[in-house]
Coordinates of C-alpha atoms in Angstrom, one line a residue:
M297 CA 0.6 106.3 -20.7
K298 CA 3.6 107.4 -18.7
K299 CA 6.7 108.2 -20.8
R300 CA 9.9 106.9 -19.3
Y301 CA 12.2 109.4 -21.0
T302 CA 15.4 108.4 -19.1
T303 CA 15.0 104.7 -19.9
L304 CA 14.0 105.3 -23.5
L305 CA 16.9 107.6 -24.1
A306 CA 19.4 105.3 -22.4
L307 CA 18.6 102.7 -25.0
A308 CA 19.1 105.2 -27.8
M309 CA 22.3 106.5 -26.3
A310 CA 23.7 103.0 -26.0
A311 CA 23.1 102.5 -29.7
S312 CA 24.7 105.8 -30.7
L313 CA 27.2 106.4 -27.9
L314 CA 26.0 109.8 -26.8
L315 CA 25.4 112.5 -24.8
T316 CA 24.4 114.8 -22.0
A317 CA 20.9 116.2 -21.9
C318 CA 20.8 119.8 -22.9
G319 CA 24.6 120.4 -22.4
G320 CA 26.3 123.8 -22.6
S321 CA 26.0 125.6 -25.8
T322 CA 29.0 125.8 -28.1
S323 CA 27.5 127.8 -30.9
A324 CA 28.9 131.2 -31.9
R325 CA 27.0 134.5 -32.2
N326 CA 26.2 133.9 -35.8
T327 CA 25.3 130.7 -37.4
D328 CA 27.8 127.8 -37.3
A329 CA 30.3 128.5 -40.0
S330 CA 29.2 125.3 -41.8
E331 CA 26.2 126.7 -43.6
T332 CA 25.5 129.2 -46.3
Q333 CA 22.8 131.0 -48.2
T334 CA 21.0 134.4 -48.2
A335 CA 17.8 135.0 -46.4
G336 CA 15.7 136.3 -49.2
T337 CA 14.9 133.2 -51.2
S338 CA 13.5 130.4 -49.2
E339 CA 12.4 127.5 -51.3
T340 CA 9.6 125.0 -50.9
G341 CA 10.4 121.4 -50.0
T342 CA 11.3 119.2 -52.9
T343 CA 12.4 115.6 -53.4
D344 CA 14.4 116.1 -56.6
G345 CA 17.9 116.0 -55.2
A346 CA 18.4 119.7 -56.0
N347 CA 20.4 120.3 -52.8
A348 CA 24.1 120.3 -53.8
N349 CA 25.4 121.5 -50.4
T350 CA 28.9 120.3 -49.6
D351 CA 30.8 120.5 -46.4
T352 CA 33.6 123.1 -46.5
N353 CA 34.1 123.8 -42.8
A354 CA 37.3 122.3 -41.4
N355 CA 36.4 123.2 -37.9
T356 CA 33.2 121.4 -37.0
D357 CA 31.2 119.5 -39.6
T358 CA 32.3 116.1 -40.6
D359 CA 28.9 114.6 -41.4
T360 CA 28.5 112.2 -44.3
D361 CA 24.9 113.0 -44.6
T362 CA 24.1 113.9 -48.2
N363 CA 22.5 117.1 -47.1
T364 CA 25.5 118.6 -45.2
D365 CA 26.0 122.2 -44.5
S366 CA 28.5 124.6 -46.0
G367 CA 29.8 128.0 -45.0
T368 CA 28.0 131.1 -43.8
V369 CA 27.2 134.5 -45.4
Q370 CA 25.4 137.6 -44.3
V371 CA 22.1 138.7 -45.9
T372 CA 22.8 139.9 -49.4
G373 CA 20.9 141.3 -52.4
A374 CA 18.0 143.6 -52.0
D375 CA 18.0 143.3 -48.2
A376 CA 21.7 144.1 -47.7
A377 CA 21.3 147.9 -47.5
A378 CA 18.7 147.6 -44.7
D379 CA 20.5 144.9 -42.8
E380 CA 23.9 145.5 -41.4
S381 CA 23.3 143.3 -38.3
G382 CA 26.0 140.8 -39.0
Y383 CA 23.5 138.0 -38.2
E384 CA 23.3 135.1 -40.6
F385 CA 21.2 132.2 -41.8
S386 CA 22.6 129.0 -43.1
D387 CA 22.1 127.3 -46.4
R388 CA 20.0 124.5 -44.8
D389 CA 18.1 127.0 -42.6
L390 CA 16.7 128.5 -45.8
D391 CA 16.6 125.6 -48.1
P392 CA 14.1 122.9 -47.1
S393 CA 14.8 120.6 -50.1
Y394 CA 16.1 117.1 -49.6
D395 CA 17.1 114.2 -51.7
E396 CA 18.2 110.9 -50.2
V397 CA 15.6 109.7 -47.6
T398 CA 16.9 107.7 -44.7
A399 CA 13.4 106.5 -43.6
T400 CA 9.7 107.0 -44.2
V401 CA 7.5 106.8 -41.1
T402 CA 3.7 106.4 -41.0
L403 CA 2.5 107.3 -37.5
T404 CA -0.5 105.2 -36.4
D405 CA -1.7 104.5 -32.8
G406 CA -0.4 101.1 -32.0
A407 CA 0.8 100.4 -35.5
T408 CA 3.5 102.9 -36.5
A409 CA 5.3 101.7 -39.7
V410 CA 8.9 102.4 -40.6
S411 CA 10.5 101.9 -44.0
G412 CA 14.3 102.5 -43.7
T413 CA 16.9 102.8 -41.0
G414 CA 17.8 105.0 -38.0
V415 CA 14.4 104.7 -36.3
T416 CA 13.2 102.7 -33.4
V417 CA 9.5 102.3 -32.2
S418 CA 8.4 101.5 -28.7
G419 CA 4.6 101.5 -28.5
D420 CA 3.6 104.9 -29.7
D421 CA 7.0 106.5 -29.0
L422 CA 9.2 107.0 -32.0
T423 CA 13.0 107.6 -31.6
I424 CA 15.4 108.7 -34.3
T425 CA 19.0 107.7 -33.5
A426 CA 21.1 108.7 -36.5
A427 CA 21.8 111.6 -39.0
G428 CA 19.6 111.6 -42.0
I429 CA 16.3 112.7 -43.6
Y430 CA 13.1 111.3 -42.2
I431 CA 9.7 111.8 -43.8
L432 CA 6.8 111.6 -41.3
T433 CA 3.1 111.3 -41.9
G434 CA 0.1 110.3 -39.8
T435 CA -1.3 110.7 -36.3
L436 CA -0.5 109.7 -32.7
T437 CA -3.2 110.6 -30.2
D438 CA -0.9 109.9 -27.2
G439 CA 2.7 109.4 -28.4
S440 CA 5.9 111.2 -29.0
I441 CA 8.8 111.8 -31.4
T442 CA 12.3 111.9 -29.9
V443 CA 15.6 112.7 -31.7
A444 CA 18.6 111.1 -29.9
A445 CA 21.3 111.3 -32.5
G446 CA 25.1 111.7 -32.3
E447 CA 26.6 115.0 -31.2
E448 CA 27.8 115.7 -34.8
D449 CA 24.6 114.4 -36.5
K450 CA 22.3 116.6 -38.4
V451 CA 18.7 115.4 -38.7
Q452 CA 16.0 116.6 -41.0
L453 CA 12.4 115.8 -40.1
V454 CA 10.0 116.4 -42.9
L455 CA 6.5 116.8 -41.5
S456 CA 4.0 115.9 -44.2
G457 CA 0.6 115.8 -42.5
V458 CA 1.6 115.0 -38.9
S459 CA -0.5 115.3 -35.8
V460 CA 1.1 114.2 -32.5
T461 CA -0.3 114.7 -29.0
N462 CA 1.6 113.7 -25.9
S463 CA -0.3 113.8 -22.6
D464 CA 2.7 113.7 -20.4
G465 CA 5.6 115.3 -22.2
P466 CA 6.7 117.1 -25.4
A467 CA 5.2 115.9 -28.6
L468 CA 8.7 116.5 -30.2
Y469 CA 11.8 116.1 -28.0
V470 CA 15.3 116.7 -29.4
A471 CA 17.5 115.1 -26.8
S472 CA 20.7 115.2 -28.7
G473 CA 22.3 115.9 -32.1
D474 CA 24.2 118.7 -33.6
K475 CA 21.2 120.3 -35.3
V476 CA 17.6 119.4 -36.2
F477 CA 15.7 120.8 -39.2
L478 CA 12.0 120.6 -38.9
T479 CA 10.7 121.0 -42.5
L480 CA 7.0 121.7 -43.1
A481 CA 6.1 120.0 -46.4
D482 CA 4.4 122.2 -49.0
G483 CA 0.6 122.1 -48.8
T484 CA 0.4 120.1 -45.5
D485 CA -1.0 120.9 -42.1
N486 CA 0.8 119.7 -39.0
S487 CA 0.2 119.9 -35.3
L488 CA 2.3 119.2 -32.1
T489 CA 0.5 119.3 -28.8
D490 CA 1.5 118.5 -25.2
G491 CA -0.7 117.8 -22.2
S492 CA -1.2 119.9 -19.1
G493 CA 0.0 119.5 -15.5
Y494 CA 2.7 117.0 -16.3
T495 CA 6.3 117.0 -15.1
A496 CA 8.9 115.4 -17.5
T497 CA 12.6 115.5 -16.9
D498 CA 15.7 114.0 -18.6
D499 CA 19.0 114.0 -16.7
G500 CA 17.9 117.0 -14.6
T501 CA 16.5 119.0 -17.5
E502 CA 12.8 119.9 -17.3
L503 CA 11.1 119.2 -20.6
D504 CA 8.5 122.0 -20.5
G505 CA 7.6 122.7 -24.1
A506 CA 5.3 121.0 -26.6
V507 CA 8.4 121.1 -28.8
F508 CA 11.6 120.9 -26.8
S509 CA 15.1 120.8 -28.2
C510 CA 18.5 120.5 -26.4
S511 CA 20.2 121.3 -29.8
D512 CA 20.0 123.9 -32.5
L513 CA 16.5 123.8 -34.0
T514 CA 15.5 125.2 -37.4
V515 CA 11.9 125.3 -38.7
N516 CA 11.6 125.8 -42.5
G517 CA 9.4 124.8 -45.5
S518 CA 6.2 126.2 -46.7
G519 CA 3.5 124.1 -45.0
S520 CA 1.8 124.9 -41.7
L521 CA 2.4 124.0 -38.1
T522 CA 0.2 124.5 -35.1
V523 CA 1.7 124.1 -31.7
H524 CA -0.3 123.9 -28.4
G525 CA 1.9 124.4 -25.3
N526 CA -0.7 123.4 -22.8
N527 CA 1.7 122.8 -19.9
K528 CA 4.1 125.7 -20.1
H529 CA 5.9 126.7 -23.3
G530 CA 5.2 126.3 -27.0
V531 CA 8.6 125.8 -28.8
V532 CA 11.8 125.7 -26.8
S533 CA 15.4 125.4 -27.9
K534 CA 18.2 125.4 -25.4
D535 CA 20.5 126.5 -28.2
D536 CA 19.5 128.4 -31.3
L537 CA 15.9 128.6 -32.5
V538 CA 15.7 129.6 -36.2
I539 CA 12.5 129.9 -38.2
T540 CA 12.7 130.6 -42.0
G541 CA 9.4 129.6 -43.5
G542 CA 6.0 128.2 -43.0
T543 CA 2.8 129.4 -41.5
I544 CA 3.2 128.8 -37.8
T545 CA 0.6 129.2 -35.0
V546 CA 1.7 128.8 -31.4
T547 CA -0.5 129.0 -28.3
A548 CA 1.3 128.6 -25.0
Q549 CA 0.5 129.0 -21.3
N550 CA 3.9 130.8 -20.8
V551 CA 6.4 131.6 -23.6
A552 CA 5.4 130.9 -27.2
L553 CA 8.9 130.8 -28.8
S554 CA 12.0 130.4 -26.6
G555 CA 15.6 130.1 -27.9
K556 CA 18.1 130.4 -25.1
D557 CA 21.0 131.3 -27.3
C558 CA 19.0 133.2 -30.0
V559 CA 15.8 133.4 -32.0
K560 CA 16.2 134.3 -35.7
L561 CA 13.3 134.8 -38.0
A562 CA 12.9 135.2 -41.7
N563 CA 10.2 134.7 -44.3
A564 CA 7.7 132.9 -42.0
A565 CA 4.2 133.9 -41.0
L566 CA 3.9 133.6 -37.2
T567 CA 0.9 134.0 -35.0
L568 CA 1.8 133.7 -31.3
T569 CA -0.5 133.8 -28.2
A570 CA 1.4 133.6 -25.0
G571 CA 0.6 133.8 -21.3
T572 CA 3.9 135.5 -20.7
D573 CA 6.4 136.5 -23.4
G574 CA 5.7 136.0 -27.1
I575 CA 9.4 135.5 -28.1
R576 CA 12.3 135.2 -25.6
S577 CA 16.0 134.7 -25.7
D578 CA 17.5 134.6 -22.2
N579 CA 21.2 133.4 -22.3
N580 CA 22.7 135.9 -19.8
E581 CA 26.0 134.1 -19.5
D582 CA 27.5 134.9 -22.9
A583 CA 27.6 138.4 -24.3
D584 CA 27.3 137.1 -27.8
R585 CA 24.1 135.1 -27.1
G586 CA 20.7 135.9 -25.8
Y587 CA 19.6 137.9 -28.9
V588 CA 16.5 138.1 -31.1
Y589 CA 16.9 138.9 -34.8
I590 CA 14.0 139.5 -37.2
H591 CA 15.0 139.7 -40.9
S592 CA 11.6 139.4 -42.6
G593 CA 8.2 137.7 -42.5
T594 CA 5.0 138.5 -40.5
V595 CA 4.9 138.2 -36.7
T596 CA 1.7 138.7 -34.8
I597 CA 1.9 138.5 -31.0
V598 CA -0.6 138.7 -28.2
S599 CA 1.2 138.3 -24.9
G600 CA 0.6 138.5 -21.1
S601 CA 4.0 140.0 -20.5
D602 CA 6.5 141.3 -23.1
G603 CA 5.9 140.8 -26.8
I604 CA 9.6 140.1 -27.6
Q605 CA 12.3 139.9 -25.0
A606 CA 16.1 139.6 -25.4
V607 CA 18.9 139.7 -22.9
T608 CA 21.6 141.2 -25.2
D609 CA 20.4 142.5 -28.6
L610 CA 17.0 142.8 -30.3
Y611 CA 17.4 143.6 -34.0
V612 CA 14.6 144.2 -36.4
A613 CA 15.7 144.6 -40.1
G614 CA 12.3 144.1 -41.7
G615 CA 9.0 142.3 -41.8
T616 CA 5.6 143.2 -40.4
I617 CA 5.4 143.0 -36.7
N618 CA 2.1 143.4 -34.7
V619 CA 2.3 143.2 -30.9
E620 CA -0.3 143.5 -28.2
A621 CA 1.4 143.1 -24.9
S622 CA 0.5 143.6 -21.2
D623 CA 4.1 144.9 -20.4
D624 CA 6.7 146.0 -23.0
G625 CA 6.2 145.5 -26.7
L626 CA 9.9 145.0 -27.5
H627 CA 12.3 144.7 -24.6
S628 CA 16.1 144.2 -24.4
D629 CA 18.3 144.3 -21.3
G630 CA 21.0 145.5 -23.7
T631 CA 20.3 147.1 -27.1
V632 CA 17.4 147.5 -29.6
T633 CA 18.0 148.3 -33.2
V634 CA 15.3 148.9 -35.9
T635 CA 16.5 149.4 -39.5
G636 CA 13.3 148.5 -41.3
G637 CA 10.0 146.8 -41.3
T638 CA 6.5 147.9 -40.2
L639 CA 5.9 147.7 -36.4
T640 CA 2.5 148.2 -34.8
I641 CA 2.7 148.0 -31.0
S642 CA 0.0 148.4 -28.4
C643 CA 1.1 147.6 -24.8
G644 CA 0.7 148.4 -21.2
D645 CA 4.2 149.8 -20.5
D646 CA 7.0 150.7 -22.9
G647 CA 6.5 150.3 -26.7
I648 CA 10.2 149.6 -27.2
H649 CA 12.6 149.4 -24.3
A650 CA 16.4 149.0 -24.1
D651 CA 18.3 149.3 -20.9
A652 CA 21.3 150.6 -22.9
L653 CA 21.0 151.8 -26.5
L654 CA 17.9 152.1 -28.7
T655 CA 18.6 153.0 -32.3
I656 CA 16.1 153.5 -35.1
D657 CA 17.5 153.8 -38.6
G658 CA 14.4 153.2 -40.5
G659 CA 11.0 151.5 -40.7
T660 CA 7.4 152.5 -39.9
L661 CA 6.4 152.4 -36.3
A662 CA 3.0 153.0 -34.7
I663 CA 3.1 152.8 -31.0
T664 CA 0.4 153.1 -28.4
A665 CA 1.8 152.7 -24.9
A666 CA 2.5 154.2 -21.5
E667 CA 5.9 155.3 -22.9
G668 CA 6.7 155.0 -26.5
L669 CA 10.5 154.6 -26.6
E670 CA 12.7 154.2 -23.6
A671 CA 16.4 153.6 -23.1
T672 CA 19.4 155.2 -21.6
V673 CA 20.3 156.5 -25.1
V674 CA 17.7 156.9 -27.8
T675 CA 19.0 157.7 -31.3
I676 CA 16.7 158.2 -34.2
N677 CA 18.3 158.5 -37.6
D678 CA 15.4 157.8 -39.9
G679 CA 11.9 156.2 -40.0
D680 CA 8.3 157.2 -39.7
I681 CA 7.3 157.0 -36.1
T682 CA 4.0 157.7 -34.5
I683 CA 3.6 157.6 -30.7
N684 CA 0.5 157.9 -28.6
A685 CA 1.6 157.8 -25.0
S686 CA -0.2 158.1 -21.7
D687 CA 3.2 159.0 -20.1
D688 CA 6.3 160.1 -22.0
G689 CA 6.6 159.8 -25.7
I690 CA 10.4 159.3 -25.7
N691 CA 12.3 158.8 -22.5
A692 CA 16.0 158.7 -21.9
A693 CA 16.4 157.4 -18.4
Q694 CA 19.5 156.0 -16.5
K695 CA 18.9 152.3 -17.2
S696 CA 22.6 151.6 -17.8
S697 CA 25.5 153.1 -15.9
A698 CA 27.7 152.7 -19.0
Y699 CA 26.0 155.7 -20.8
T700 CA 24.7 159.2 -20.0
P701 CA 21.0 159.7 -20.8
L702 CA 20.5 161.2 -24.2
V703 CA 17.8 161.6 -26.9
E704 CA 19.4 162.4 -30.3
I705 CA 17.3 162.9 -33.4
N706 CA 19.1 163.1 -36.7
G707 CA 16.3 162.3 -39.1
G708 CA 13.0 160.7 -39.7
N709 CA 9.4 161.9 -39.2
I710 CA 8.3 161.7 -35.6
T711 CA 4.8 162.5 -34.3
I712 CA 4.1 162.3 -30.5
V713 CA 0.7 162.7 -28.9
M714 CA 0.7 162.6 -25.1
G715 CA -2.0 162.1 -22.6
A716 CA -2.9 164.6 -19.9
G717 CA -1.1 164.8 -16.6
D718 CA 2.6 164.4 -15.7
T719 CA 3.6 163.6 -19.3
D720 CA 6.4 164.8 -21.6
G721 CA 6.8 164.5 -25.3
I722 CA 10.5 163.9 -25.0
D723 CA 12.0 163.4 -21.6
S724 CA 15.7 163.0 -20.8
N725 CA 17.6 162.7 -17.6
G726 CA 20.5 164.1 -19.6
N727 CA 20.4 166.0 -22.9
I728 CA 18.1 166.3 -25.9
V729 CA 19.7 167.1 -29.3
I730 CA 17.8 167.5 -32.5
N731 CA 20.0 167.7 -35.6
G732 CA 17.5 166.8 -38.3
G733 CA 14.2 165.3 -39.2
T734 CA 10.7 166.5 -38.4
V735 CA 9.4 166.3 -34.8
T736 CA 5.8 167.1 -34.0
V737 CA 4.7 167.1 -30.4
S738 CA 1.1 167.6 -29.1
G739 CA 0.4 167.9 -25.4
S740 CA 0.8 170.0 -22.3
S741 CA 4.6 169.4 -21.9
S742 CA 6.7 169.1 -24.9
F743 CA 10.3 168.7 -23.6
D744 CA 11.8 167.9 -20.2
Y745 CA 15.6 167.6 -19.8
V746 CA 18.1 167.8 -16.9
G747 CA 21.1 168.8 -19.0
T748 CA 20.9 170.8 -22.2
G749 CA 18.4 170.9 -25.1
A750 CA 19.4 172.0 -28.6
I751 CA 17.8 172.3 -32.0
N752 CA 20.7 172.3 -34.5
G753 CA 18.6 171.3 -37.5
G754 CA 15.4 169.8 -38.7
T755 CA 11.9 171.0 -38.0
V756 CA 10.3 171.0 -34.5
I757 CA 6.5 171.7 -34.2
V758 CA 4.9 172.0 -30.8
N759 CA 1.1 172.1 -30.6
G760 CA 0.9 173.4 -34.2
Q761 CA 3.6 176.0 -33.9
Q762 CA 7.2 175.6 -35.2
V763 CA 9.8 176.4 -32.5
T764 CA 13.5 177.0 -32.8
T765 CA 14.5 176.4 -29.2
L766 CA 13.6 173.7 -26.7
S767 CA 11.6 175.0 -23.8
N768 CA 12.4 173.0 -20.6
Q769 CA 9.2 172.0 -18.8
M770 CA 11.2 170.3 -16.0
M771 CA 8.4 168.8 -14.0
G772 CA 6.1 168.1 -17.0
G773 CA 2.5 168.8 -16.4
M774 CA 2.5 167.7 -12.7
M775 CA 3.0 171.1 -11.1
G776 CA 1.1 173.0 -13.6
G777 CA -2.6 173.6 -13.8
Q778 CA -5.3 175.6 -15.4
P779 CA -4.8 179.3 -15.2
G780 CA -6.0 181.4 -12.4
G781 CA -6.9 181.3 -8.8
N782 CA -4.9 181.1 -5.7
M783 CA -3.2 178.1 -4.1
G784 CA -6.5 176.4 -4.0
Q785 CA -7.2 176.6 -7.7
G786 CA -5.4 175.2 -10.7
G787 CA -2.8 173.3 -8.6
M788 CA 0.2 175.4 -8.0
G789 CA -0.8 177.8 -10.7
G790 CA 0.6 178.4 -14.1
Q791 CA -0.3 177.4 -17.6
P792 CA -0.9 173.7 -18.2
G793 CA 2.5 171.9 -18.3
G794 CA 4.4 174.9 -17.1
N795 CA 7.1 175.2 -14.5
I796 CA 6.5 175.7 -10.8
G797 CA 4.8 179.0 -10.5
G798 CA 4.7 179.3 -14.2
G799 CA 1.9 181.1 -16.1
S800 CA 1.2 184.7 -16.6
P801 CA 1.9 186.9 -14.8
G802 CA 3.6 184.1 -12.7
G803 CA 4.2 183.6 -9.0
M804 CA 2.7 180.9 -6.9
G805 CA -0.8 182.2 -7.6
G806 CA -0.8 182.5 -11.3
R807 CA -3.3 184.7 -13.2
P808 CA -6.5 185.7 -11.4

């Protein structure tokens, strides 16, 4: 059954006088200042009218919906000390409750039934055209759900045992609206699946996810959702993608979760299997967008490229994160900050990579990778960090021209185990400065720096022995070799991991 998205939406648009498909984002760095609540206390969905939100924002929100948004706040309470990110969640992001229901929809092949207003049905294609709260149940084996509401409308879709498969487009498509809340009803299992090999467009926008939204999209509640992105992506938002609850499993040919402006996670349990990136935010046109923020929850990723990728900032304040990635575990073209959480990363390239600044202020990190931590500037202030690296454990390389390469360690417990060959425990194209903490390095070459290396405090242990100065291995283990011989034995001579001509007694031949 071929879906005619443009025709279907034109009818909906005429009814509600809207919109351009996936127009430019107008959202700010943090949540729209029309919503408020902390991120630590997500509630299960209710129908008791407990939501007493009122609209206090004079700038944007004028909805008359009974479940309007109000204000923004940062994370507070027990999490505040660990999270100074400035990123926020809204009241309605975190509270899945609802009271007045606009319509109840029972999805059935060829016989979908609607009780209420704001919904049109054409065959097995359902379209929601107005702000409100919609409760959906049932199954469509080849159909779709489309939201085509007004540009200031907020729509809450409560999935209560829904299974929708669309062979030639997204199972859920948000064409327009200010914001859509996808609430997973407590105790229910839901699934959204697209087909493979289709091409679906709307006004020049390629609809390439099983869930595809041109507006801000929030997933909350305590039920479960399974998404199969058989064509390309799993869940796509061209604005913000926020997930604050539920048990969510996404399998995608390409990206599992994509939020162009941002991806923000709290409280949910996510299992992501992706052909390319597990989580991606890729707005490179706005310095305040293109970020990923993880406040809490459980995130498990198996990906064919990066586990998590951001253009500007990648911030981890807490949660349990497990990543298996073919490329980088966590990657940002800008900065990465870790202030808490438990991260277990196994990947083919960098465990955590930032082009500019990588800062670790806390958390427990276990990394198995080619290189453990890489950025132009790597700063470690606290945390328990274990790195098993086949190349460098920590590497400060000139990835950004705005900074001079530096590794600075001010605290924490850091254990680095390197593989054989041209490897360094800590490698900097600039300086290495250790002011505190405990650093334990095992391997043939412990430190390699171009500028200066200094131990001003803390404890540094190299191959079981405490040291008080940083020996500079320069070329790592490459030019070293086993002791002895002439030019034909042991490479260019020297002890393993030594300088050119290193060893005892030295010279190009080393020790006989």
